[in-house]
PDB file of C-alpha atoms and ligand atoms in Angstrom:
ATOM      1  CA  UNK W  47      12.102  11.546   8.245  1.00 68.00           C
ATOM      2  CA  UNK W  48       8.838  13.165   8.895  1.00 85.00           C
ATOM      3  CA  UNK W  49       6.665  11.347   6.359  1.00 97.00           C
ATOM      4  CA  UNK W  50       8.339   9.011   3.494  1.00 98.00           C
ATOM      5  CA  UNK W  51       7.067  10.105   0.015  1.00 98.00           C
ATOM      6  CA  UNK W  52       7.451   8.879  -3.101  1.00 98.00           C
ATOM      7  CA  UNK W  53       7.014  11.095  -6.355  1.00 98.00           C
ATOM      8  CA  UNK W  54       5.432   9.550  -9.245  1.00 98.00           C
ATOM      9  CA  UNK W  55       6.465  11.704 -12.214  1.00 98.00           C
ATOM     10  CA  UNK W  56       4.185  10.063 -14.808  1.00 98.00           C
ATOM     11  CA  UNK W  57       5.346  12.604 -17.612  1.00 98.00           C
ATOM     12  CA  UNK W  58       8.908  10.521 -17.350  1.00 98.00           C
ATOM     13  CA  UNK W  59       7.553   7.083 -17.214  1.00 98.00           C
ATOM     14  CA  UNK W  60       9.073   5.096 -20.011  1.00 97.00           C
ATOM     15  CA  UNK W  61       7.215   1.993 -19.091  1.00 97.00           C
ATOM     16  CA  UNK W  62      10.562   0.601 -18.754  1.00 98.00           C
ATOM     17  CA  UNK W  63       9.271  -1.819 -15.586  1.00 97.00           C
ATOM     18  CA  UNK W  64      12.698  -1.987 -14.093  1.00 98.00           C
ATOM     19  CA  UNK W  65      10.465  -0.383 -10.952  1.00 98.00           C
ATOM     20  CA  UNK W  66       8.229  -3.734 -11.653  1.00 98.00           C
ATOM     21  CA  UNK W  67      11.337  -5.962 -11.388  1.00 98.00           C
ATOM     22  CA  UNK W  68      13.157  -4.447  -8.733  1.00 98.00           C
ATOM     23  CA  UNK W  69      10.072  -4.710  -6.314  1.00 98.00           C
ATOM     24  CA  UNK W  70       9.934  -8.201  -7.207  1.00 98.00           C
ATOM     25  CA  UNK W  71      13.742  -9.055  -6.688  1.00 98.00           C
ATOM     26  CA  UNK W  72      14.194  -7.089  -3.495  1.00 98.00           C
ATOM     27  CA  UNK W  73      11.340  -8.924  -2.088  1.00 98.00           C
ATOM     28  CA  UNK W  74      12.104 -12.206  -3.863  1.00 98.00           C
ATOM     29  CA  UNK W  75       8.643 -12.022  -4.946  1.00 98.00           C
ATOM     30  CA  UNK W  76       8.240 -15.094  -7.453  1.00 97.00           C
ATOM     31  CA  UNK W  77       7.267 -14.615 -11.228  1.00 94.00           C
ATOM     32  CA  UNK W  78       3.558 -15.687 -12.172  1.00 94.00           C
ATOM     33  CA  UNK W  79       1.951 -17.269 -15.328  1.00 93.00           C
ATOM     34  CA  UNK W  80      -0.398 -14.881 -17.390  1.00 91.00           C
ATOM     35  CA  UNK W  81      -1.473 -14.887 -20.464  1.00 90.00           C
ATOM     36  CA  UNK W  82      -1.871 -12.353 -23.158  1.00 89.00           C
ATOM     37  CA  UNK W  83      -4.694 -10.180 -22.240  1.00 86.00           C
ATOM     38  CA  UNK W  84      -4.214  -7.570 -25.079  1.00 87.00           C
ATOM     39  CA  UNK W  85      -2.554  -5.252 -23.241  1.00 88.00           C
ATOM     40  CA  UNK W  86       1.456  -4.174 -22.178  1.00 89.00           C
ATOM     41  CA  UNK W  87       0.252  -4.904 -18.892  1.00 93.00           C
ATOM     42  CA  UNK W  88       1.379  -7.953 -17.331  1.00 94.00           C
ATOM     43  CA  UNK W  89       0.395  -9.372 -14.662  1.00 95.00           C
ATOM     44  CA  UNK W  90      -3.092  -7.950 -15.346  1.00 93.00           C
ATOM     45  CA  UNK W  91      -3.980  -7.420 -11.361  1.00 95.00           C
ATOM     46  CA  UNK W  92      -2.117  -7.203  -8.027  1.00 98.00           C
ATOM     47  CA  UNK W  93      -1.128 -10.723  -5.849  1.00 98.00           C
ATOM     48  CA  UNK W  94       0.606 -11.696  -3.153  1.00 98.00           C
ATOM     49  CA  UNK W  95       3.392 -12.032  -5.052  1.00 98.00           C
ATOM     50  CA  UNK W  96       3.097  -8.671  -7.551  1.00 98.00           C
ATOM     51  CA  UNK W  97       2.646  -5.583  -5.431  1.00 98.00           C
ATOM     52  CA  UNK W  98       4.287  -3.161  -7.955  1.00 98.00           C
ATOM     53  CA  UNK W  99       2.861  -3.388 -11.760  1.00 97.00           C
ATOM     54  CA  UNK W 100       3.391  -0.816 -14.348  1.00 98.00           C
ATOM     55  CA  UNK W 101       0.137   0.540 -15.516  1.00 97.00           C
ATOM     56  CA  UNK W 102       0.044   1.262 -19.856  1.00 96.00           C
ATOM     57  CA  UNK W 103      -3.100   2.908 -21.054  1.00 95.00           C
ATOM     58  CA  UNK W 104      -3.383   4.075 -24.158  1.00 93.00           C
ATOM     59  CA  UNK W 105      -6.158   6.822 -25.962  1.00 93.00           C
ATOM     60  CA  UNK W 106      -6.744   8.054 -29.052  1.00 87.00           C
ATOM     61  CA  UNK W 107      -7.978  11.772 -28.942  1.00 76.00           C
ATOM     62  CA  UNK W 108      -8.319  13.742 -32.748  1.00 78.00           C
ATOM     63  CA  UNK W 109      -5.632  11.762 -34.445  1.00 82.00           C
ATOM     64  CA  UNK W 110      -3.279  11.600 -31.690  1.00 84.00           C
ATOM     65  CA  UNK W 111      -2.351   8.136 -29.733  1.00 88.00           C
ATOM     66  CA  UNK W 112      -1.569   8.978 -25.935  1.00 90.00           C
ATOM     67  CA  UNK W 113       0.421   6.121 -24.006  1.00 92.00           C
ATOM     68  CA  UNK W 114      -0.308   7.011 -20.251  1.00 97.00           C
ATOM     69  CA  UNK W 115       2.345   4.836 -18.415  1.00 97.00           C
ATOM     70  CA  UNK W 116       2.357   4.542 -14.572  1.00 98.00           C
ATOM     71  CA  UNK W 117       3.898   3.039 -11.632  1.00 98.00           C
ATOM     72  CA  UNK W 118       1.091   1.857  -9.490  1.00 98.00           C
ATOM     73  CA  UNK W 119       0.892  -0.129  -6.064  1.00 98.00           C
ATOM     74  CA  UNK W 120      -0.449   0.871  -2.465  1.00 98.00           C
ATOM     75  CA  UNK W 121      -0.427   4.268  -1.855  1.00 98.00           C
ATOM     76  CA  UNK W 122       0.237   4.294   1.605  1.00 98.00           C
ATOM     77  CA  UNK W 123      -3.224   6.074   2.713  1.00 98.00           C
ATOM     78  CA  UNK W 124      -3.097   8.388   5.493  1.00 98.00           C
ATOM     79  CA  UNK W 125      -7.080   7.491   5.705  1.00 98.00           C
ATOM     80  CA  UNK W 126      -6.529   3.950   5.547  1.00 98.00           C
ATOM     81  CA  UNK W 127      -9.017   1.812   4.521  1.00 98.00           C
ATOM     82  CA  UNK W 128      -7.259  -1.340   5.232  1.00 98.00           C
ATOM     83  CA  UNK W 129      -6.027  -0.373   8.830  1.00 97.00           C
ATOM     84  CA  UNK W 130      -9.907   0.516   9.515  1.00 96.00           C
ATOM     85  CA  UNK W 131     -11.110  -2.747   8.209  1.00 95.00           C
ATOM     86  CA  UNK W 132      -8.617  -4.965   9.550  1.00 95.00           C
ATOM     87  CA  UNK W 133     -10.322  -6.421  13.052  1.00 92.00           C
ATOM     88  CA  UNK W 134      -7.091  -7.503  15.009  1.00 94.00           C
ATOM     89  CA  UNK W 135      -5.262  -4.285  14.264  1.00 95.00           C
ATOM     90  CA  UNK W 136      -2.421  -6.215  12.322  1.00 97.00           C
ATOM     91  CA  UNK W 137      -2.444  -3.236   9.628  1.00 98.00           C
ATOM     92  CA  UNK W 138      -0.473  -0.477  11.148  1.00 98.00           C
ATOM     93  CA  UNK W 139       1.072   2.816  10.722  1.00 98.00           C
ATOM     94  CA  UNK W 140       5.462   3.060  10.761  1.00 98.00           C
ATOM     95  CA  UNK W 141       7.412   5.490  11.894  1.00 97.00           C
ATOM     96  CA  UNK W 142       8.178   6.771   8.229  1.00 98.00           C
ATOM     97  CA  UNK W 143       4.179   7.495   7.767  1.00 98.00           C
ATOM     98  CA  UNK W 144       4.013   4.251   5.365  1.00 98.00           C
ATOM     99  CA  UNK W 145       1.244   1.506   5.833  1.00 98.00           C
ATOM    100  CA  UNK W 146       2.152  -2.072   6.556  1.00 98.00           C
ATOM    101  CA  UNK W 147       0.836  -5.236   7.213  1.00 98.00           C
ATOM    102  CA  UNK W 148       2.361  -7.016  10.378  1.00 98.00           C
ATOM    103  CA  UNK W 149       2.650 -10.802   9.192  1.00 98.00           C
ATOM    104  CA  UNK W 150       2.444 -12.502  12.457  1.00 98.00           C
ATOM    105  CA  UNK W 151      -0.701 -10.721  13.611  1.00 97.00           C
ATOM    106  CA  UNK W 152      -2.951 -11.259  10.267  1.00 97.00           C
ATOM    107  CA  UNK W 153      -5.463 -13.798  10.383  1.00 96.00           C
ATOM    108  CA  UNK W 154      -5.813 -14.062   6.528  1.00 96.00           C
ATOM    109  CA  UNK W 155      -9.572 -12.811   7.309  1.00 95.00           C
ATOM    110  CA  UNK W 156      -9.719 -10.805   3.784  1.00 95.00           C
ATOM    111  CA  UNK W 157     -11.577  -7.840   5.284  1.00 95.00           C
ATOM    112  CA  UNK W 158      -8.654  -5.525   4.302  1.00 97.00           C
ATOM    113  CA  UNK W 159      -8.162  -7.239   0.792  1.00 98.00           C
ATOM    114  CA  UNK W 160     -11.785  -5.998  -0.278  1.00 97.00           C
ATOM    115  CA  UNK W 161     -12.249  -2.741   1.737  1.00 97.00           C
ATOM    116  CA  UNK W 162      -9.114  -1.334  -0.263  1.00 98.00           C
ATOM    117  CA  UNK W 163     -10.185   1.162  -2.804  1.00 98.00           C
ATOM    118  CA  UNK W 164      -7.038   0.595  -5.192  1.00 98.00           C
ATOM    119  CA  UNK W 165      -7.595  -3.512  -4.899  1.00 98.00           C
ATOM    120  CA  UNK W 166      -3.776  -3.578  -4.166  1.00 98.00           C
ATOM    121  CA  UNK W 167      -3.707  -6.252  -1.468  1.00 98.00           C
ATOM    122  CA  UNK W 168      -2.994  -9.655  -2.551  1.00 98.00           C
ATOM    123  CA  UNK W 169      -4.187 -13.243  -0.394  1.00 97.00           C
ATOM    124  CA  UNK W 170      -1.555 -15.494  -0.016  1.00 97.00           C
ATOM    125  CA  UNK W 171      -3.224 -18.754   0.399  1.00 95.00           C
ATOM    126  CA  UNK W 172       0.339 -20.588   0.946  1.00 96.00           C
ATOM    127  CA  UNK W 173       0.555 -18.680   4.542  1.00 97.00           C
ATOM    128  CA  UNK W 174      -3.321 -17.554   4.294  1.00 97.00           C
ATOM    129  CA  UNK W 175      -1.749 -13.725   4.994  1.00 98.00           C
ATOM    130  CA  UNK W 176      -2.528 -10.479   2.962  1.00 98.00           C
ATOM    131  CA  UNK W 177       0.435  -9.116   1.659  1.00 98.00           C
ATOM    132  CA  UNK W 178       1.609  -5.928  -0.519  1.00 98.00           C
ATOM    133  CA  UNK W 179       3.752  -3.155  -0.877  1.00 98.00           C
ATOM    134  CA  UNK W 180       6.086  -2.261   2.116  1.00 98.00           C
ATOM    135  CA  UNK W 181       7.237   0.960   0.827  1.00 98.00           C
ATOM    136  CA  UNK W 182      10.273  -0.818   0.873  1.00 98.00           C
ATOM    137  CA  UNK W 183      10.508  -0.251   5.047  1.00 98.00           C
ATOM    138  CA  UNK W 184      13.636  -2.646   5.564  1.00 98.00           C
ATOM    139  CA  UNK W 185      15.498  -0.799   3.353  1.00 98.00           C
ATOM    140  CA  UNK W 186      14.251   2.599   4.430  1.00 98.00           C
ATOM    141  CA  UNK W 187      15.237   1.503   8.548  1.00 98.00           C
ATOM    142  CA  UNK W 188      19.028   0.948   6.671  1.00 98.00           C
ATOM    143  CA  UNK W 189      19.161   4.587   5.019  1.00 97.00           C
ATOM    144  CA  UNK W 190      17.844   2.983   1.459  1.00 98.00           C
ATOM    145  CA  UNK W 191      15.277   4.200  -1.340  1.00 98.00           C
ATOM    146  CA  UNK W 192      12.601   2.326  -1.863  1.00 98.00           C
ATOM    147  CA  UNK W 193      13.812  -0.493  -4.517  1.00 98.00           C
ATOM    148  CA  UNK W 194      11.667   1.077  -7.440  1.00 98.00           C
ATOM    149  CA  UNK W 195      12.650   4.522  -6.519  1.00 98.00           C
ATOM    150  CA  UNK W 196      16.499   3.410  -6.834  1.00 98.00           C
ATOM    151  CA  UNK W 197      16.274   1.559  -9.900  1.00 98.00           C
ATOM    152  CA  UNK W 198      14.230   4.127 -12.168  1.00 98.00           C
ATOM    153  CA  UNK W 199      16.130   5.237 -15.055  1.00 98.00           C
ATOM    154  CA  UNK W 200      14.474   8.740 -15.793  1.00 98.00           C
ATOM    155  CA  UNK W 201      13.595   9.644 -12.118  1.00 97.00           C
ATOM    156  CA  UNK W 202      10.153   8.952 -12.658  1.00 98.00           C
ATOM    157  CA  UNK W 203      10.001   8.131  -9.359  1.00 98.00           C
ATOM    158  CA  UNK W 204      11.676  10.219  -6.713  1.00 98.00           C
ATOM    159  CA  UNK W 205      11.872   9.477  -3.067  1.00 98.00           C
ATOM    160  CA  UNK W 206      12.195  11.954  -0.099  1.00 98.00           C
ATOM    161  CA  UNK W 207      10.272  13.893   2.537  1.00 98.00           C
ATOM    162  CA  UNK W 208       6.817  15.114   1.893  1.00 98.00           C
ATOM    163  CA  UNK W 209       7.635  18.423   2.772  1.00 97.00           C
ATOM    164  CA  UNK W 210      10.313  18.859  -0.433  1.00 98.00           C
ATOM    165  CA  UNK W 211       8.373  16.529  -2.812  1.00 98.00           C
ATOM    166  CA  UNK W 212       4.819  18.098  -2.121  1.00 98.00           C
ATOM    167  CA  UNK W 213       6.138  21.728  -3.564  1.00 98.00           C
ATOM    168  CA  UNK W 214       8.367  19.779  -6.064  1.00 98.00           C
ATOM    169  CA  UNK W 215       4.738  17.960  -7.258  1.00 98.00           C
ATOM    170  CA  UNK W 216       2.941  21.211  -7.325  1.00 98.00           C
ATOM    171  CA  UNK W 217       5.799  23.039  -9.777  1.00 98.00           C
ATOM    172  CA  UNK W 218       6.054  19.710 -12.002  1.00 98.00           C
ATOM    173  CA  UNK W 219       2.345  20.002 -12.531  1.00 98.00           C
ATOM    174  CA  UNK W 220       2.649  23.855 -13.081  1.00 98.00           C
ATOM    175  CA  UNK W 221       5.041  22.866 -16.268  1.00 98.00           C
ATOM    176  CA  UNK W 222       3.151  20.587 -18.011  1.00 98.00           C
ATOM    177  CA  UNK W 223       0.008  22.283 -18.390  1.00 98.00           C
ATOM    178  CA  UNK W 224       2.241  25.639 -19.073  1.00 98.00           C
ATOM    179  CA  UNK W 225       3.573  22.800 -22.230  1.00 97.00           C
ATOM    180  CA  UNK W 226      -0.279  22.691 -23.225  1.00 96.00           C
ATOM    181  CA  UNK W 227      -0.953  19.424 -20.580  1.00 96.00           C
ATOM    182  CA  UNK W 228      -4.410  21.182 -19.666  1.00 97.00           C
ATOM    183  CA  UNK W 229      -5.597  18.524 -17.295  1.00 97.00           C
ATOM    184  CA  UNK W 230      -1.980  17.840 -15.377  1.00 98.00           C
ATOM    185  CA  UNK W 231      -2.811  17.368 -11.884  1.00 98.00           C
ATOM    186  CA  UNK W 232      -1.540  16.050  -8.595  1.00 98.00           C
ATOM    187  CA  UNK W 233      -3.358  12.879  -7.423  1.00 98.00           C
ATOM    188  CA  UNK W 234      -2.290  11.765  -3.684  1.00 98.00           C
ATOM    189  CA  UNK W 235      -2.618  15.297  -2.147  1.00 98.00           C
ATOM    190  CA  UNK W 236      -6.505  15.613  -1.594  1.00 97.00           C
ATOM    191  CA  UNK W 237      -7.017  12.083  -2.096  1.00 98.00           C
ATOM    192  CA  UNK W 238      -8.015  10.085   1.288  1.00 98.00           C
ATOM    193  CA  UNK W 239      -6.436  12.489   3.199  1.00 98.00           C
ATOM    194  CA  UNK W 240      -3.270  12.488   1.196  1.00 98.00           C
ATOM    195  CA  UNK W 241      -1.172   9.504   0.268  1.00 98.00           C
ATOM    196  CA  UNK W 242       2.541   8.881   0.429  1.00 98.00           C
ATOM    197  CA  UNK W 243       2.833   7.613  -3.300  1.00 98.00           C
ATOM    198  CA  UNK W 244       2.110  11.600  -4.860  1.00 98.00           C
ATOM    199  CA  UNK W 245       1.509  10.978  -8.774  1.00 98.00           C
ATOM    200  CA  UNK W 246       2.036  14.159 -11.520  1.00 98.00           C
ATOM    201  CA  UNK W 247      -0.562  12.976 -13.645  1.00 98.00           C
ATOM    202  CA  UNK W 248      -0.778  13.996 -17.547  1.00 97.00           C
ATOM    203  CA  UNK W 249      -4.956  13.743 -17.263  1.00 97.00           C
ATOM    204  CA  UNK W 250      -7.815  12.489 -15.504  1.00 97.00           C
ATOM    205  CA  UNK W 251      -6.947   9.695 -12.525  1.00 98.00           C
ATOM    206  CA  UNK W 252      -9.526   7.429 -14.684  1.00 98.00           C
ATOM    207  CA  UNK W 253      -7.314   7.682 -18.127  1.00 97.00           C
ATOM    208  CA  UNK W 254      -4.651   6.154 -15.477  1.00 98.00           C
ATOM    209  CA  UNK W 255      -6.964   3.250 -14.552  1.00 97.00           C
ATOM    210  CA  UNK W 256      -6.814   5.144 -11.087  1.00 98.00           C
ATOM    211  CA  UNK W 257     -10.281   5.850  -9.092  1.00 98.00           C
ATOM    212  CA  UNK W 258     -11.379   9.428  -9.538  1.00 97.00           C
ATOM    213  CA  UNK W 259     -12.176  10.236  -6.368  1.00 97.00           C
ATOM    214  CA  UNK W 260     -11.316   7.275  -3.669  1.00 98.00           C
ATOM    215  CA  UNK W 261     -13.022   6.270  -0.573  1.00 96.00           C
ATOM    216  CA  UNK W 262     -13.636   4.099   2.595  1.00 96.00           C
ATOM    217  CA  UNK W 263     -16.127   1.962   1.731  1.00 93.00           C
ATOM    218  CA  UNK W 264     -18.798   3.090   3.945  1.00 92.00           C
ATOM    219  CA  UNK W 265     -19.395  -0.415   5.596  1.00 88.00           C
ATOM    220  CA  UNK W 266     -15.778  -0.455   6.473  1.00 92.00           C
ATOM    221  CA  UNK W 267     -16.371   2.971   8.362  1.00 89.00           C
ATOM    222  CA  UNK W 268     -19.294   1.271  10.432  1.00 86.00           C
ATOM    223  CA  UNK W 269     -17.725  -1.677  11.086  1.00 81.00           C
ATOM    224  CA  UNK W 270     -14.644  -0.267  12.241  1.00 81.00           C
ATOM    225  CA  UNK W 271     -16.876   1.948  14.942  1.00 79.00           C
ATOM    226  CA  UNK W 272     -18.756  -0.824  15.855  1.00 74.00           C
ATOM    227  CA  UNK W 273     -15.686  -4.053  16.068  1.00 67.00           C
ATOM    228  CA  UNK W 274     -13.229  -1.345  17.684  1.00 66.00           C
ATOM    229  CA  UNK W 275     -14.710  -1.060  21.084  1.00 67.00           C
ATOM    230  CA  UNK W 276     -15.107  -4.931  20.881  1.00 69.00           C
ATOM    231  CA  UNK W 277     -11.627  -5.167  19.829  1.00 63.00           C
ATOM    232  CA  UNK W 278     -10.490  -3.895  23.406  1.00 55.00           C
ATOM    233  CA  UNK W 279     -12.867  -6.076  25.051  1.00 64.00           C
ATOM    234  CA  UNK W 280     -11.195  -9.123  23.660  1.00 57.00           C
ATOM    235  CA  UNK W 281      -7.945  -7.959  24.792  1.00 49.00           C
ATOM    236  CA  UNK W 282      -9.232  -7.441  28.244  1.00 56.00           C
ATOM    237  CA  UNK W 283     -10.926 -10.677  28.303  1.00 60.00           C
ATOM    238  CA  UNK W 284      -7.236 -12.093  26.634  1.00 50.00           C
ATOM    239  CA  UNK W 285      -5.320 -10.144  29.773  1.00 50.00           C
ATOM    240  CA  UNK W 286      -7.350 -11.356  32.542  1.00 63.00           C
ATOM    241  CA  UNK W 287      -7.888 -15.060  30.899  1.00 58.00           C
ATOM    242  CA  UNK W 288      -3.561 -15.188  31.243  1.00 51.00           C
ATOM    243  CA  UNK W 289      -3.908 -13.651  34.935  1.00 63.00           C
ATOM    244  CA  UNK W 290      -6.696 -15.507  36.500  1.00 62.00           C
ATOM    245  CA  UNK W 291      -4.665 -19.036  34.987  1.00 55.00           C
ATOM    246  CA  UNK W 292      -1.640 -17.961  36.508  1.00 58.00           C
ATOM    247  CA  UNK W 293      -2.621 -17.038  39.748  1.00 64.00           C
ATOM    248  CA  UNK W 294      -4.777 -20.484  39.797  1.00 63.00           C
ATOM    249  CA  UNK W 295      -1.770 -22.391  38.901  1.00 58.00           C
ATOM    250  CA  UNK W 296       0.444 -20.132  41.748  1.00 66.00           C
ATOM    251  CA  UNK W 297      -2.574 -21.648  43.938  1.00 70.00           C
ATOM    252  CA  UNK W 298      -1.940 -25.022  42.735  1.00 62.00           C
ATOM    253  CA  UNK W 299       1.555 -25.441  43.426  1.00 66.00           C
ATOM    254  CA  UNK W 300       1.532 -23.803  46.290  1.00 71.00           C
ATOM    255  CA  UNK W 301      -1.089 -26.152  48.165  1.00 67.00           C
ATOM    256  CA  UNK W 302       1.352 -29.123  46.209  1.00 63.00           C
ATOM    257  CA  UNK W 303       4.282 -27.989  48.544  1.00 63.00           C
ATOM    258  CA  UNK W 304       2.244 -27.500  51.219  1.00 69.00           C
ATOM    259  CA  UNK W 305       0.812 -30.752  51.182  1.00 63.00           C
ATOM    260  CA  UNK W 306       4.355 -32.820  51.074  1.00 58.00           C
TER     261      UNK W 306
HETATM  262  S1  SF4 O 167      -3.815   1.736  -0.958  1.00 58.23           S
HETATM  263 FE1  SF4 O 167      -5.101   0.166   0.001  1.00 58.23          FE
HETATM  264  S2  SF4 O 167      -3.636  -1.182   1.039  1.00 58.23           S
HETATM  265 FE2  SF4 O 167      -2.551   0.733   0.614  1.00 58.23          FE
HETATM  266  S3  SF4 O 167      -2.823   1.983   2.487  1.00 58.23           S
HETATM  267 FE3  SF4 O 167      -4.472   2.561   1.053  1.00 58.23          FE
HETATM  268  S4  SF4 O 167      -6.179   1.222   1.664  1.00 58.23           S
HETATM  269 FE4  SF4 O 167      -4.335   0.334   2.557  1.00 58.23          FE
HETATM  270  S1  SF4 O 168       8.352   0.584  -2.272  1.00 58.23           S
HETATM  271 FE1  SF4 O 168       9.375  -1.436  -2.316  1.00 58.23          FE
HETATM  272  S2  SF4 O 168       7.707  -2.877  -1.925  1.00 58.23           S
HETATM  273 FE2  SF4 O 168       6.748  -0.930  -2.560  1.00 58.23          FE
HETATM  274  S3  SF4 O 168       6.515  -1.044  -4.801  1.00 58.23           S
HETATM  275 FE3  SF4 O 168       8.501  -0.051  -4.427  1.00 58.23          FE
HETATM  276  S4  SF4 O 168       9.951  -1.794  -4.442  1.00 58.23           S
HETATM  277 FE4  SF4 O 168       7.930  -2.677  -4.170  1.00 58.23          FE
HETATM  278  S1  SF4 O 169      11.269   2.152 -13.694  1.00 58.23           S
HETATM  279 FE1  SF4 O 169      10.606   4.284 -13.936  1.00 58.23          FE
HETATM  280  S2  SF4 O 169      10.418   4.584 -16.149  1.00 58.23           S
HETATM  281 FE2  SF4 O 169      10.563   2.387 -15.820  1.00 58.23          FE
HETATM  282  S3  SF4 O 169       8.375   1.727 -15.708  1.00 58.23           S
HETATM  283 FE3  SF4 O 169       9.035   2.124 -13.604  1.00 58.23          FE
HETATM  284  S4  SF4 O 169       8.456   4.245 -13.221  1.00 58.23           S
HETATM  285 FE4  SF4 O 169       8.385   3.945 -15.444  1.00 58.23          FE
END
């Protein structure tokens, strides 16, 4: 698969959150305490432990009540704010095109946890890691769909290659605003450089509670120009640290034998 996609048909979200549910069983993700914030939307914000929430906005416009429902989570960035801001590269790329955090090499710094422009990553302070959505990449290595993908009961969300869903996107769109949608639109295409969650969106990104027009924080840009170069350095330094001990120690022994 050239690039993993997932298509976020928001026209066919029921707000069901079996997509909620299933991200949290698959990744035995434990439940949290909230409390009633006035809204459908529960938990109100993204953890450690919720990295799939179901979005429910709703507008009045002349008389009419809208419920915009969503599926929302990391979008899987091809200009990735959190791989640029993390400093010991533990954020990286897979083979599918997905984003992911590599657990053993995260140093719980934070850096990636602000610099995100969809505030998606969550701090674990039990393991002092950052942690979110995998895009499922233990079941997509076994020939799986994404959990949410799998369990959504009117296809809102649709997995696949980019290169079927991006035209599929593109005609959806076409429909509704042919059915008097005006402002459907794809969101994920243009955005950062495209994204491999693709959303059909009824309106504006905003009436979604999603950023109108995302971006690398512009500190993040810097310091990734500026910590990169250092980055290698440290590496270096690490490499020729472990050699110089070794051959020191190869010395040591050696004169040891020699001097029995
Ligand atoms: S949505 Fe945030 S966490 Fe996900 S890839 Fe983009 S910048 Fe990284
Ligand atoms: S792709 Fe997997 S980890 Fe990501 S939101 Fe869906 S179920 Fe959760
Ligand atoms: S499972 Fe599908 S219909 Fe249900 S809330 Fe998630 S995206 Fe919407």
């Amino acid at each position: 698969m050239a690039q993993a996609m997932c298509l976020i048909d928001t026209s066919r979200c029921i707000g069901c959150r079996g997509c909620q549910a299933a991200c949290k069983q698959w990744n035995q993700l434990p439940a949290e305490t909230t409390t009633f914030t006035g809204s459908y939307e529960n938990p109100p914000r993204f953890s450690s432990d919720t990295w799939c929430r179901v979005a429910f906005r709703e507008h009045g416009d002349n008389g009419r009540v809208d419920w915009l429902m969503s599926k929302q989570g990391c979008m899987h960035c091809t200009d990735a704010a959190c791989m640029q801001a993390c400093p010991v590269g533990a954020i990286y790329r897979t083979a599918f095109g997905t984003v992911d955090i590599d657990q053993v090499k995260c140093i719980g710094c934070n850096y990636c946890v602000v610099a995100c422009p969809f505030d998606v990553i969550g701090f674990d302070r039990r393991t002092n890691k950052a942690r979110k959505c995998t895009f499922c990449i233990d079941r997509l290595e076994n020939g799986l769909q994404p959990a949410c993908a799998i369990v959504c009961p009117t296809r809102s969300i649709t997995f696949g290659d980019a290169s079927d869903l991006v035209p599929e996107a593109m005609i959806r769109a076409d429909r509704l605003r042919a059915a008097g949608r005006v402002n459907a639109r794809i969101y994920g295409l243009d955005e950062l450089n495209g994204t491999a969650m693709l959303y059909v969106l009824t309106d504006a990104p905003e009436k979604y509670g999603l950023p109108a027009d995302p971006e690398v924080p512009l500190q993040t840009r810097i310091s990734n120009v500026i910590f990169r170069p250092l980055r290698l350095v440290v590496v270096v330094a690490a490499v020729f640290g472990l050699w110089a001990t070794r051959s020191r120690s190869k010395q040591l022994e050696q004169a040891r034998t020699e001097s029995k």
